[in-house]
CSV table of C-alpha atoms and ligand atoms in Angstrom, one decimal:
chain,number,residue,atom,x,y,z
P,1,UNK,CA,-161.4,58.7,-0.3
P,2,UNK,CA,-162.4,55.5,-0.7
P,3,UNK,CA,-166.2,54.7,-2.0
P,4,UNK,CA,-168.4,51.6,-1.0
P,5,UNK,CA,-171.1,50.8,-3.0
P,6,UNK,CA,-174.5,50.0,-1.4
P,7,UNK,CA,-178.2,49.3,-2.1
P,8,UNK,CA,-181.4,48.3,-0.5
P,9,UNK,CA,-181.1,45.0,-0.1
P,10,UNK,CA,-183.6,43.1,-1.9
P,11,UNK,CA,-185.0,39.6,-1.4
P,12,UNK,CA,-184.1,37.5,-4.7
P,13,UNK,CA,-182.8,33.9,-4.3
P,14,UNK,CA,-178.9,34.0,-4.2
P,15,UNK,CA,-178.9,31.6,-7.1
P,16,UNK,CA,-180.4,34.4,-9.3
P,17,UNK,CA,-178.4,37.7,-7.3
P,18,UNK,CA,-175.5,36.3,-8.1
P,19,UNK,CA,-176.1,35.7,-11.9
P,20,UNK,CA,-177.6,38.4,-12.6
P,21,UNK,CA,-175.4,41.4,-11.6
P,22,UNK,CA,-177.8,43.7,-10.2
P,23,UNK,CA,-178.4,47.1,-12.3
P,24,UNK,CA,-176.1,48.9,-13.0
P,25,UNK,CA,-175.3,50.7,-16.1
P,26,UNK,CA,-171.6,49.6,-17.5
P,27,UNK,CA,-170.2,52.6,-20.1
P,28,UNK,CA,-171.5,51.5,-23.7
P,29,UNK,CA,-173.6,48.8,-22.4
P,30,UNK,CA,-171.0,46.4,-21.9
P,31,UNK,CA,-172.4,43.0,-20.5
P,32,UNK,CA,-170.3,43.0,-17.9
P,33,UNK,CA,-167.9,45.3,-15.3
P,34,UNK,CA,-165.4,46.6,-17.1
P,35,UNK,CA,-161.5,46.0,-16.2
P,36,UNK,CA,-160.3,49.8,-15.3
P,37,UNK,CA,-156.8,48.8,-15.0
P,38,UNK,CA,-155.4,52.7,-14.1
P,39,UNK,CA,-154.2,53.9,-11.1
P,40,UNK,CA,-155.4,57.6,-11.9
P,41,UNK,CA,-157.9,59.6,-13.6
P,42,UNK,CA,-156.8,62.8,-15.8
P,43,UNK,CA,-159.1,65.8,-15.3
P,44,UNK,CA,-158.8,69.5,-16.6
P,45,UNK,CA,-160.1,71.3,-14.0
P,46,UNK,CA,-158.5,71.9,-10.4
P,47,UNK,CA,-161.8,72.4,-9.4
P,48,UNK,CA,-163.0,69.5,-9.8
P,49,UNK,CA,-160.2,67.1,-8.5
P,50,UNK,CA,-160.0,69.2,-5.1
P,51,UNK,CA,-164.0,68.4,-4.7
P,52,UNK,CA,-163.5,64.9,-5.6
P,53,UNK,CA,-160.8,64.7,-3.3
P,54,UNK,CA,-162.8,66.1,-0.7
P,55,UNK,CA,-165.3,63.8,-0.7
P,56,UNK,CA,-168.3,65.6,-2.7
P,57,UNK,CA,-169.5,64.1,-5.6
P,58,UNK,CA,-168.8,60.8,-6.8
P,59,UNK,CA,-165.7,60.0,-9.7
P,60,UNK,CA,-162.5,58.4,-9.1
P,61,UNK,CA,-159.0,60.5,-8.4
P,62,UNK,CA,-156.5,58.2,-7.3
P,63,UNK,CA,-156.8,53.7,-7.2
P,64,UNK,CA,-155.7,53.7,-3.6
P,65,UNK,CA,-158.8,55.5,-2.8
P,66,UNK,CA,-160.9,54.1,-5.4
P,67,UNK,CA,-161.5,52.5,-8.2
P,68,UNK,CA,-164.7,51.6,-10.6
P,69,UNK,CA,-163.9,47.9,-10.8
P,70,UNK,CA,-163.2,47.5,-7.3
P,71,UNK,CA,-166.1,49.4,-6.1
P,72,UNK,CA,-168.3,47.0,-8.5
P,73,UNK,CA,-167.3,44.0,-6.6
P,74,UNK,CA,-168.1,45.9,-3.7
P,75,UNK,CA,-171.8,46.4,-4.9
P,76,UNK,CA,-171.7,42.9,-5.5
P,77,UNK,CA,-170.4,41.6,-2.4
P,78,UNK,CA,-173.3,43.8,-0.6
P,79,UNK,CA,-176.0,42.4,-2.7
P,80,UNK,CA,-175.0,38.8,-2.1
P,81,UNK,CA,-174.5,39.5,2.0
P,82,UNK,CA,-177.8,41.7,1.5
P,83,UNK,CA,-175.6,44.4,3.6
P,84,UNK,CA,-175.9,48.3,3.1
P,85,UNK,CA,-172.6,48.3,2.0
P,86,UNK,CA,-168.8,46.3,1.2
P,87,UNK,CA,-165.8,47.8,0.5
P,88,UNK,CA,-162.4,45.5,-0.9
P,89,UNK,CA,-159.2,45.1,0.4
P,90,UNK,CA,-155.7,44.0,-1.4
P,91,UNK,CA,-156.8,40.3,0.9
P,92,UNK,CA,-158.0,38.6,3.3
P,93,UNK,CA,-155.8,39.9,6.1
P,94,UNK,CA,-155.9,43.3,5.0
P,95,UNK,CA,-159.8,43.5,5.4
P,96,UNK,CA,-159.5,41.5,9.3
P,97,UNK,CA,-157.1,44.2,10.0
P,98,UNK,CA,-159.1,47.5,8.7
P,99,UNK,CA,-162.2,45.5,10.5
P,100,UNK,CA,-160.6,45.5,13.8
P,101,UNK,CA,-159.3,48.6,13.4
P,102,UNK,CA,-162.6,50.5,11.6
P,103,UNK,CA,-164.3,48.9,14.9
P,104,UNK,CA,-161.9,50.0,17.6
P,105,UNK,CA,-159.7,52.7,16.6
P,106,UNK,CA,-157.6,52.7,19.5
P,107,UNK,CA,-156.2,50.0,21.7
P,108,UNK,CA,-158.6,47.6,22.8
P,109,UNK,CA,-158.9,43.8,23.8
P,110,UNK,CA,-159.4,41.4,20.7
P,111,UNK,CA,-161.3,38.3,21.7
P,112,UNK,CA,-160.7,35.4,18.7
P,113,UNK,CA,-162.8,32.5,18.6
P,114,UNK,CA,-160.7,29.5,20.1
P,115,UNK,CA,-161.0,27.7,16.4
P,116,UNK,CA,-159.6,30.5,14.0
P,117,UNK,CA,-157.6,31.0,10.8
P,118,UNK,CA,-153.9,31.2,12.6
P,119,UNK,CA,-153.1,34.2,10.6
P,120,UNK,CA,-155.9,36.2,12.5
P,121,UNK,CA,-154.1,35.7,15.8
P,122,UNK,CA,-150.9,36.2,14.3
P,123,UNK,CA,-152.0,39.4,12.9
P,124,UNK,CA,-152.7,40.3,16.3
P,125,UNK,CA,-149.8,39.1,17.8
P,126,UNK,CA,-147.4,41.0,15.2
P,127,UNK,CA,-149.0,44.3,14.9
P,128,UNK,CA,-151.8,45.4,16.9
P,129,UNK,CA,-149.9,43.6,20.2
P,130,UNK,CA,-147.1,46.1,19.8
P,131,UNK,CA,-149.7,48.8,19.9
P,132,UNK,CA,-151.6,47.8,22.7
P,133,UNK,CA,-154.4,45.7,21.4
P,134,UNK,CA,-154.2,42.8,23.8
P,135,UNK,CA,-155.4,39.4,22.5
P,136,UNK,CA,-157.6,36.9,24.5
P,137,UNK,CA,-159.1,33.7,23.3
P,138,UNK,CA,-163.1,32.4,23.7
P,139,UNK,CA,-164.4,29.4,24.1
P,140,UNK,CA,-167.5,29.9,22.2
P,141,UNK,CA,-169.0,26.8,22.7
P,142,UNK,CA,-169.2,27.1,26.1
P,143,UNK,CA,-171.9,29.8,27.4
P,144,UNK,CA,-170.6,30.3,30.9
P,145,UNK,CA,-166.9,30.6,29.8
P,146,UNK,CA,-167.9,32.7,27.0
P,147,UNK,CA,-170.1,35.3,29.2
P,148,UNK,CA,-166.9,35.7,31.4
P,149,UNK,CA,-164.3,36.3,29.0
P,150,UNK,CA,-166.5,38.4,27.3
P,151,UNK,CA,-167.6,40.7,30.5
P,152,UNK,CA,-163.8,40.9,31.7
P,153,UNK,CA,-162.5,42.2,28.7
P,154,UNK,CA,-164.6,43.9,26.2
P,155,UNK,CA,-163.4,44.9,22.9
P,156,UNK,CA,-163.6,43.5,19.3
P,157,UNK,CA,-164.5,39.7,19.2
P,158,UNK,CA,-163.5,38.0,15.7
P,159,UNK,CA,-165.3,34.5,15.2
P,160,UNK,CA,-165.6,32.5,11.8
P,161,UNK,CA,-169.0,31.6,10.6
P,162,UNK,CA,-167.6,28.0,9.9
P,163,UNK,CA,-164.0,27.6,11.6
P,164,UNK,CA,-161.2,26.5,9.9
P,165,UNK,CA,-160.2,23.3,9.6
P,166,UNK,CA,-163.0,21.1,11.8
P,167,UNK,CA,-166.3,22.8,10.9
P,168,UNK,CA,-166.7,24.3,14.5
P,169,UNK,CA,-169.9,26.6,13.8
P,170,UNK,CA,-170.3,29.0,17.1
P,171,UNK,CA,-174.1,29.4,17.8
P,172,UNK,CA,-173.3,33.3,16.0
P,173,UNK,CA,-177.4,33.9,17.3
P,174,UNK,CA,-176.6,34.0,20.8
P,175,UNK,CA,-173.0,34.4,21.5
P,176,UNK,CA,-173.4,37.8,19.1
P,177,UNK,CA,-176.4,39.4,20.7
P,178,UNK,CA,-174.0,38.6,24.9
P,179,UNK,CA,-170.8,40.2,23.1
P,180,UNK,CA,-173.1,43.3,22.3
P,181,UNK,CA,-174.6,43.2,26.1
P,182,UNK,CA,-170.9,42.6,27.1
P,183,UNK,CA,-169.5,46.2,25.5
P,184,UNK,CA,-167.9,44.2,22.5
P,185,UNK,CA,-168.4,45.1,18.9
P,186,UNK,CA,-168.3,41.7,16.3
P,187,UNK,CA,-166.2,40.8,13.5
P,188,UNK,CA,-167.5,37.8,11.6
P,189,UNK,CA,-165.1,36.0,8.7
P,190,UNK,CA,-167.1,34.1,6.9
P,191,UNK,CA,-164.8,33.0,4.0
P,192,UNK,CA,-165.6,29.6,4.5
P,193,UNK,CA,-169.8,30.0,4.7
P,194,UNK,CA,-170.0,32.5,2.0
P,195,UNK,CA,-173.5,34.4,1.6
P,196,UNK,CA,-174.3,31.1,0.5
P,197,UNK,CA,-174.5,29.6,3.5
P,198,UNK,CA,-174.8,32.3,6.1
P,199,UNK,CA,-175.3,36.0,5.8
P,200,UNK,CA,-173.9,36.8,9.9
P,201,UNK,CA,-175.4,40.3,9.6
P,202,UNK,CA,-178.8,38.7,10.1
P,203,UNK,CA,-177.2,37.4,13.5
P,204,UNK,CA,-176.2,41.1,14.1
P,205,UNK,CA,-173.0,41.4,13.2
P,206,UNK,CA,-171.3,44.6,13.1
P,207,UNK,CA,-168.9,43.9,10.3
P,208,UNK,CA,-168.1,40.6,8.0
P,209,UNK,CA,-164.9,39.8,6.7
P,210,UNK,CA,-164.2,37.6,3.1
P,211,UNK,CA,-160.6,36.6,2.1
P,212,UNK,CA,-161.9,36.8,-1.4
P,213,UNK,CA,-159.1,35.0,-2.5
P,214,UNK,CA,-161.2,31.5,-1.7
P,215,UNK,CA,-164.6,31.0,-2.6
P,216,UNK,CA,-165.6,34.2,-4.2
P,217,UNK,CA,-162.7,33.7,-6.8
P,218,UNK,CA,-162.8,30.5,-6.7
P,219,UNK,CA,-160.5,29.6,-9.3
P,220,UNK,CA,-156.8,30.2,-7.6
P,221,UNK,CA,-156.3,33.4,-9.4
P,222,UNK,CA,-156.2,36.1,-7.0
P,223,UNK,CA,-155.9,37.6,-3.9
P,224,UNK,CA,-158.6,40.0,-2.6
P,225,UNK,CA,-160.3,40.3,0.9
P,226,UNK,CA,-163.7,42.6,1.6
P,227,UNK,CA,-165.6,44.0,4.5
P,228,UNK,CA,-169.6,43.9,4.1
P,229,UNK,CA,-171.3,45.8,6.9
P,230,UNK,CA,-172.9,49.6,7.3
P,231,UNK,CA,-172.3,52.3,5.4
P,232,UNK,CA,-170.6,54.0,8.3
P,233,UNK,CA,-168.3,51.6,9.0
P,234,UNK,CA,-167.4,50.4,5.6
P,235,UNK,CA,-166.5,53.9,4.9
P,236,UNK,CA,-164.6,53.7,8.0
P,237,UNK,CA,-162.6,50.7,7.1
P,238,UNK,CA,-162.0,52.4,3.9
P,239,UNK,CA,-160.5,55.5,4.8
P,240,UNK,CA,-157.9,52.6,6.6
P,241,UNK,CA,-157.6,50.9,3.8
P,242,UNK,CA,-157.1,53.7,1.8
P,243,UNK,CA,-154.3,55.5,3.9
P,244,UNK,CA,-152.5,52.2,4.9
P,245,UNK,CA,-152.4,51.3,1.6
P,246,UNK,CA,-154.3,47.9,1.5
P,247,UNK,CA,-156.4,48.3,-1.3
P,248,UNK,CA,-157.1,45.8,-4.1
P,249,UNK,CA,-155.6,45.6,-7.6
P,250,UNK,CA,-158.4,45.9,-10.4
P,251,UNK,CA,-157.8,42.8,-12.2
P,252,UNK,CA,-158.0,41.0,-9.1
P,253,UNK,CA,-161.4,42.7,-8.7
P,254,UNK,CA,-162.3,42.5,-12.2
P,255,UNK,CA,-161.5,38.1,-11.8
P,256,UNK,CA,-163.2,37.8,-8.0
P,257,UNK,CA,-166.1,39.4,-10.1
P,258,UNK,CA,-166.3,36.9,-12.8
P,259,UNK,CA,-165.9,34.1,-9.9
P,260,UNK,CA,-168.9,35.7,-7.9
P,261,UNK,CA,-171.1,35.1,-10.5
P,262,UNK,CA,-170.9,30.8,-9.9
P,263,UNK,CA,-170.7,31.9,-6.5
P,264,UNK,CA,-174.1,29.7,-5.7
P,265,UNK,CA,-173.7,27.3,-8.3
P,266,UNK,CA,-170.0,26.5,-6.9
P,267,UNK,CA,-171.2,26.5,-3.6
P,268,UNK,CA,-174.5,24.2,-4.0
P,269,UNK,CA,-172.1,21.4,-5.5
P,270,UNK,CA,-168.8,21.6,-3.4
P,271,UNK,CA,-171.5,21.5,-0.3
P,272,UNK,CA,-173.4,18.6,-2.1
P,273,UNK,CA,-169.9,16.8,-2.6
P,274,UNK,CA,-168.7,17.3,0.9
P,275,UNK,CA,-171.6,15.9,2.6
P,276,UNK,CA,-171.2,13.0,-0.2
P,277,UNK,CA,-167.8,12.5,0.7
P,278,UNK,CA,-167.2,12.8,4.2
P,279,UNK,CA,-170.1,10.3,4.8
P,280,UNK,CA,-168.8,7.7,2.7
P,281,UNK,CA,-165.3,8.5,4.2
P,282,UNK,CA,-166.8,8.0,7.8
P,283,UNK,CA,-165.7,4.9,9.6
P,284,UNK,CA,-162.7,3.8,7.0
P,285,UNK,CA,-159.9,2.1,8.7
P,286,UNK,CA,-157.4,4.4,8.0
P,287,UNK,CA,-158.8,7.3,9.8
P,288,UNK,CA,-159.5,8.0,13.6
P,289,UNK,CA,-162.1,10.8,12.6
P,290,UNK,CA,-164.3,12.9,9.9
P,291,UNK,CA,-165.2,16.6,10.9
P,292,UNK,CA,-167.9,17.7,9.1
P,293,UNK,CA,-170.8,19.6,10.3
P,294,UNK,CA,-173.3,18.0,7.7
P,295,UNK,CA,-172.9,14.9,10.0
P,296,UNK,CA,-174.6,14.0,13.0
P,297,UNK,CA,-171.7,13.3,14.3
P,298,UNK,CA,-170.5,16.5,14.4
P,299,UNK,CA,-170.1,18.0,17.7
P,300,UNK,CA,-171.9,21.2,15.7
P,301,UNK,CA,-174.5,19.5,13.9
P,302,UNK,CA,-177.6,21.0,15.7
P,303,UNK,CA,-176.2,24.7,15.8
P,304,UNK,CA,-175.4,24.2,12.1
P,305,UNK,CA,-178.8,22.6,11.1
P,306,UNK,CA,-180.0,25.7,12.7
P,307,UNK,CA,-178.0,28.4,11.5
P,308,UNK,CA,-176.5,27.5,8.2
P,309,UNK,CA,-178.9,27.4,4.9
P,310,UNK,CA,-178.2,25.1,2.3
P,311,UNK,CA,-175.8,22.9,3.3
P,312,UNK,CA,-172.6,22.7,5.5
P,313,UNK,CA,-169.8,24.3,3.4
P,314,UNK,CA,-167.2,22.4,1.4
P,315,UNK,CA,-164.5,21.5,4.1
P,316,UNK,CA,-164.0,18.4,5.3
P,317,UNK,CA,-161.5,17.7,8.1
P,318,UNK,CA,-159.6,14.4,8.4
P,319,UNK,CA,-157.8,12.5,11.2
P,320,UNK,CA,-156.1,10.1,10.0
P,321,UNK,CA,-154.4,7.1,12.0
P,322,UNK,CA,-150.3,7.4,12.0
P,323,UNK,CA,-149.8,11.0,11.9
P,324,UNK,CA,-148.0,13.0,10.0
P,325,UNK,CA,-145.8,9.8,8.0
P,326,UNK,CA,-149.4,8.6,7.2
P,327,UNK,CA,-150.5,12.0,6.1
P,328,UNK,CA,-147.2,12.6,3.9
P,329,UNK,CA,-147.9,8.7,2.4
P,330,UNK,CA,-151.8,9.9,1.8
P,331,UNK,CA,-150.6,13.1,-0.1
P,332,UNK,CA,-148.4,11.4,-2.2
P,333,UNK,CA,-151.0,9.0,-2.6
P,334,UNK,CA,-153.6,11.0,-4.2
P,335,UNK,CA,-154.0,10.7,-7.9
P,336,UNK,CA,-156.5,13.4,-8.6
P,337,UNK,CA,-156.3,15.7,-5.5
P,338,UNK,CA,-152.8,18.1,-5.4
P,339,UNK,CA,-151.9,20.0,-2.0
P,340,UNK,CA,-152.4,23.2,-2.2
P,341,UNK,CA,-152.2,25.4,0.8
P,342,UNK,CA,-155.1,27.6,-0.1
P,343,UNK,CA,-158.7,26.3,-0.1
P,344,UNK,CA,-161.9,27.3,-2.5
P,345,UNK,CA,-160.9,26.4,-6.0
P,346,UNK,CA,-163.3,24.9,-8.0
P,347,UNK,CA,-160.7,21.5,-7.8
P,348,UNK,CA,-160.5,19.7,-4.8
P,349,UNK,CA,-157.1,20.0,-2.9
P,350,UNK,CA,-156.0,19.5,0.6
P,351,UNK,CA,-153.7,20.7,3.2
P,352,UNK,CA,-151.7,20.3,6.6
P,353,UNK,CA,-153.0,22.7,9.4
P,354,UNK,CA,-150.4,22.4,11.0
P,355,UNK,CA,-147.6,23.4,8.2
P,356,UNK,CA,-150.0,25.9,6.8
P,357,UNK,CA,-153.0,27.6,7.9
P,358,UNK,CA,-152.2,27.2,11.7
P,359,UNK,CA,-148.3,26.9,12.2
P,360,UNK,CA,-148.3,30.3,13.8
P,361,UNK,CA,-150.4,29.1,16.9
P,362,UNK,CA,-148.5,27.5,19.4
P,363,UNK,CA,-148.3,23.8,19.7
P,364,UNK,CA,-151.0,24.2,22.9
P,365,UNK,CA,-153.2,26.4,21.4
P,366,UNK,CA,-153.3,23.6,18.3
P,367,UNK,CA,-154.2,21.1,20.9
P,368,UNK,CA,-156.7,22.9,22.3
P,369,UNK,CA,-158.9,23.2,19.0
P,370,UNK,CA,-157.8,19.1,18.6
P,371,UNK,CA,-155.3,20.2,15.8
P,372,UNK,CA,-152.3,18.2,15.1
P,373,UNK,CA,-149.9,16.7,12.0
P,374,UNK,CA,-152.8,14.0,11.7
P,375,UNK,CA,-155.1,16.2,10.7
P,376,UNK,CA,-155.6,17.1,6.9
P,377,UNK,CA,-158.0,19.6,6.0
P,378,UNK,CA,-160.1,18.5,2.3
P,379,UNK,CA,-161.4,21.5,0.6
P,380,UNK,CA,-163.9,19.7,-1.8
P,381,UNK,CA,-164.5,20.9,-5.4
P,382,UNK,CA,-167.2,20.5,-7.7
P,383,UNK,CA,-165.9,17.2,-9.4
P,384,UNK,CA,-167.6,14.0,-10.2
P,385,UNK,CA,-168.0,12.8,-6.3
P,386,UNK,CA,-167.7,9.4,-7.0
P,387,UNK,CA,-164.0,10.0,-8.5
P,388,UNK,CA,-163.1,12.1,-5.7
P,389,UNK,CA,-164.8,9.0,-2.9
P,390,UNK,CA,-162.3,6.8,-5.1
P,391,UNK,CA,-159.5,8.6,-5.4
P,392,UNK,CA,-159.3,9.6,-1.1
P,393,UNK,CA,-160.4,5.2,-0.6
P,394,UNK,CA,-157.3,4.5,-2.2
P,395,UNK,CA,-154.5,7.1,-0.8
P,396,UNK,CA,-155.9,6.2,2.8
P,397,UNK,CA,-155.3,2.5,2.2
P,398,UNK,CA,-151.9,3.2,0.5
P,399,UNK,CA,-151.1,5.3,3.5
P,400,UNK,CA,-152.3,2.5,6.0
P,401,UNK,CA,-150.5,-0.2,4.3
P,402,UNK,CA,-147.0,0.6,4.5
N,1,LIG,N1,-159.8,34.1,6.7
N,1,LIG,C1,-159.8,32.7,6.5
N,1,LIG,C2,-160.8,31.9,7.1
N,1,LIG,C3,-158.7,32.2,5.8
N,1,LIG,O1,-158.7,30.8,5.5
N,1,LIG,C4,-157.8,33.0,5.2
N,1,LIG,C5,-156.6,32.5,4.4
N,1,LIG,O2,-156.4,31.3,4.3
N,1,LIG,C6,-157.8,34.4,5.5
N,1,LIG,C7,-158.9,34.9,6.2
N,1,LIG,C8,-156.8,35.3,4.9
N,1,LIG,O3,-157.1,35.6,3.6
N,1,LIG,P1,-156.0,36.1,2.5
N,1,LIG,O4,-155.1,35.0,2.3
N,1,LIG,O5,-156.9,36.5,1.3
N,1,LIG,O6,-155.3,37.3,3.1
C-alpha cells in the first residue's frame, strides 16, 4: 500500500522550509534524497513481505505502492502546505482524479469553479460522467448563486486557489466554510498559488491538489501531481492511486525534489516580475486588457490582498486588440519569450487558452469566464524584468502594426 509521509507541522518561514529539507536521515548521510530508481525491493523472508504487504510496518515491496523517493517529496510537499500529510501522483490529473474520488467514493455531483483548468471538467466529462458523477458549474463570485448551487446539489466542489488564465481568486474563506454547511466536501488545486502564496487548508480545505509538473519542478522536466491533506484521506487517495495505477516515476520525484527546494526563491521573483510587468503593460495600445490580481484593477484585487501572502502569483493574462491574427503576429514577435503550452518554468513562456489549456470547454462556457483567441496567458519567469517589459513592448506593437 501506498505510504504518505507526515509531520507536525511547524512554523518556520517558507523561505527556510523549503531550503532546508526538514530531518530526515538519508542512508550514508547523503546531502540530499536519494534517487531509488527500482520498481521492487528483494527480501528473504516470506514473512516479512506478506506483513509489508499488509500494511504493518513500514519498508517498500512494490513502486506502484510506494517508493522512498516519492514518499520524500511527499514529506516535503506536507511541510511546505504545513498539512498532516501528501501523497504523489504520476500528474496533475492523476491527483484531481484520486481527490475526487478519495472524497466521494461513489457517484456524486462535482461542482467546478466556473474559471478552471479545462482538463478538470474534461476529466469529469470523460470518466467520472460515464459513471454517474454528474458535473455542475459555480459561480463563486457570486454568494447568492453560489449558496444555491451549492444546497441543490451537494457533492465534491473543485476550485483553484488562483484560476487559470485571469487570476480569478474565489474568496476560498467563505465559499469553503457554505460548501461544508451545504453537504460538500472541497478540493482545492492550487498549482498556480503554491504554498507560497496560499496554504487553502488554513481555509479548511479537505484536500489540495499540485500538478507538480509546474511550479514545484519548475524547470520543464517532469510530470508529477500530489494531494496534501489528512492522513486519512491521503491514505485514501493512495490506495487509488496505487490500484489504478497513477503513481509517480522516481526520477520525476527525485527532479520535483530538487525544484522544491527554489520553490520560494522562484516564487518571490516570478511574483515580483509579474506585478512588474503587468503594470507597465497596463494601458498599451495594443491591448484591450491586463488580468492580474496584483492590480487594482483586478476584479479580485481585495479578496487577493486578503487571502494571498506575498504577492499575486506569476500569471499574467493578456487581451490583446485583433484577436487571434494579432496574437499569432505577437507570438511570432517575441524574441526572448517561446510558447510553450505548459506554465511554471523558471523562463518566461506564454500560451493560447483557447488552443491549449481550455479547448475542451465549449465555446460558451469560454465566454462565460471572458476567454477567447484574444486572450494569451504570460506565465512570467525569473528573468531580468526589464528585458522581459521590452521584449512584450515590442511584439505588441509588431502585432498592432501590420
Ligand atoms: N491543474 C492546473 C491548474 C493546471 O494548469 C494543470 C495543467 O496544466 C493541471 C492541473 C494538470 O496537471 P498535469 O499536467 O501535471 O497533469
Amino acid at each position: 500500500m501506498g505510504k504518505s509521509y507526515c509531520r507536525e507541522a511547524i512554523s518556520i518561514d517558507i523561505h527556510t522550509l523549503s531550503v532546508q529539507i526538514p530531518a530526515v536521515e538519508w542512508p550514508y548521510n547523503a546531502a540530499t534524497p536519494p534517487l531509488y530508481q527500482t520498481s521492487a525491493y528483494t527480501y528473504h523472508s516470506v514473512d516479512e513481505v506478506d506483513r509489508l504487504l499488509s500494511g504493518d510496518g513500514r519498508g517498500y515491496t512494490y513502486s506502484r505502492g510506494g517508493n522512498p523517493t516519492c514518499d520524500a517529496l511527499a514529506y516535503v510537499l506536507a511541510e511546505l502546505e504545513r498539512a498532516e500529510a501528501a501523497v504523489i501522483a504520476a500528474s496533475g490529473m492523476g491527483a484531481i482524479l484520486a481527490g475526487i474520488l478519495a472524497l466521494s467514493p461513489t457517484a456524486a455531483p462535482v461542482i467546478v469553479a466556473r474559471e478552471i483548468y479545462g482538463g478538470t471538467p474534461g476529466l469529469v466529462r470523460q470518466v467520472l460522467q460515464p459513471l454517474g458523477y454528474t458535473l455542475y458549474w459555480l459561480n463563486t463570485h457570486n454568494e447568492a448563486e453560489a449558496k444555491a448551487t451549492l444546497q441543490a446539489h451537494p457533492g465534491v466542489l473543485v476550485v483553484e486557489s488562483i484560476s487559470n488564465p485571469l487570476g480569478r481568486v474565489s474568496p476560498l474563506d467563505t465559499l469553503i466554510a457554505m460548501a461544508h454547511q451545504m453537504g460538500s466536501h472541497v478540493l482545492v488545486d492550487n498549482t498556480f498559488a503554491t504554498p507560497y502564496h496560499a496554504q487553502p487548508l488554513r481555509f479548511g480545505a479537505d484536500l489540495v491538489a499540485h500538478s507538480v509538473t509546474k511550479y514545484i519542478g519548475g524547470h520543464s522536466d517532469l510530470i508529477a501531481g500530489a494531494l496534501v491533506g489528512s492522513k486519512e484521506l491521503t491514505q485514501r487517495a493512495a490506495q487509488i492511486l496505487n490500484v489504478m495505477g497513477i503513481t509517480p516515476d522516481p526520477f520525476a520525484a527525485w527532479l520535483a525534489l530538487r525544484g522544491a527546494r527554489t520553490l520560494a526563491l522562484r516564487m518571490e521573483r516570478a511574483s515580483q516580475n509579474a506585478l512588474s510587468l503587468s503594470t507597465a503593460l497596463s494601458g498599451h495600445f495594443a491591448l484591450d486588457r491586463v488580468y492580474y490580481p496584483g492590480l487594482s484593477s483586478h476584479p479580485d484585487h481585495e479578496v487577493a490582498q486578503r487571502l494571498l501572502e506575498r504577492g499575486y502569483g506569476a500569471i499574467v493574462g493578456l487581451r490583446l486588440h485583433g484577436g487571434r491574427r494579432a496574437v499569432e503576429r505577437f507570438v511570432q514577435s517575441l524574441k526572448l519569450v517561446p510558447f510553450l503550452p505548459s506554465l511554471g518554468d523558471v523562463m518566461t513562456t506564454v500560451s493560447q487558452p483557447v488552443v491549449a489549456s481550455h479547448r475542451e470547454l465549449t465555446e460558451a462556457e469560454q465566454r462565460a469566464v471572458e476567454i477567447d483567441d484574444s486572450v494569451v496567458r504570460v506565465s512570467v519567469g525569473i528573468e531580468n524584468v526589464q528585458d522581459l517589459i521590452e521584449d512584450f513592448q515590442q511584439a505588441l506593437e509588431s502585432a498592432n502594426s501590420r
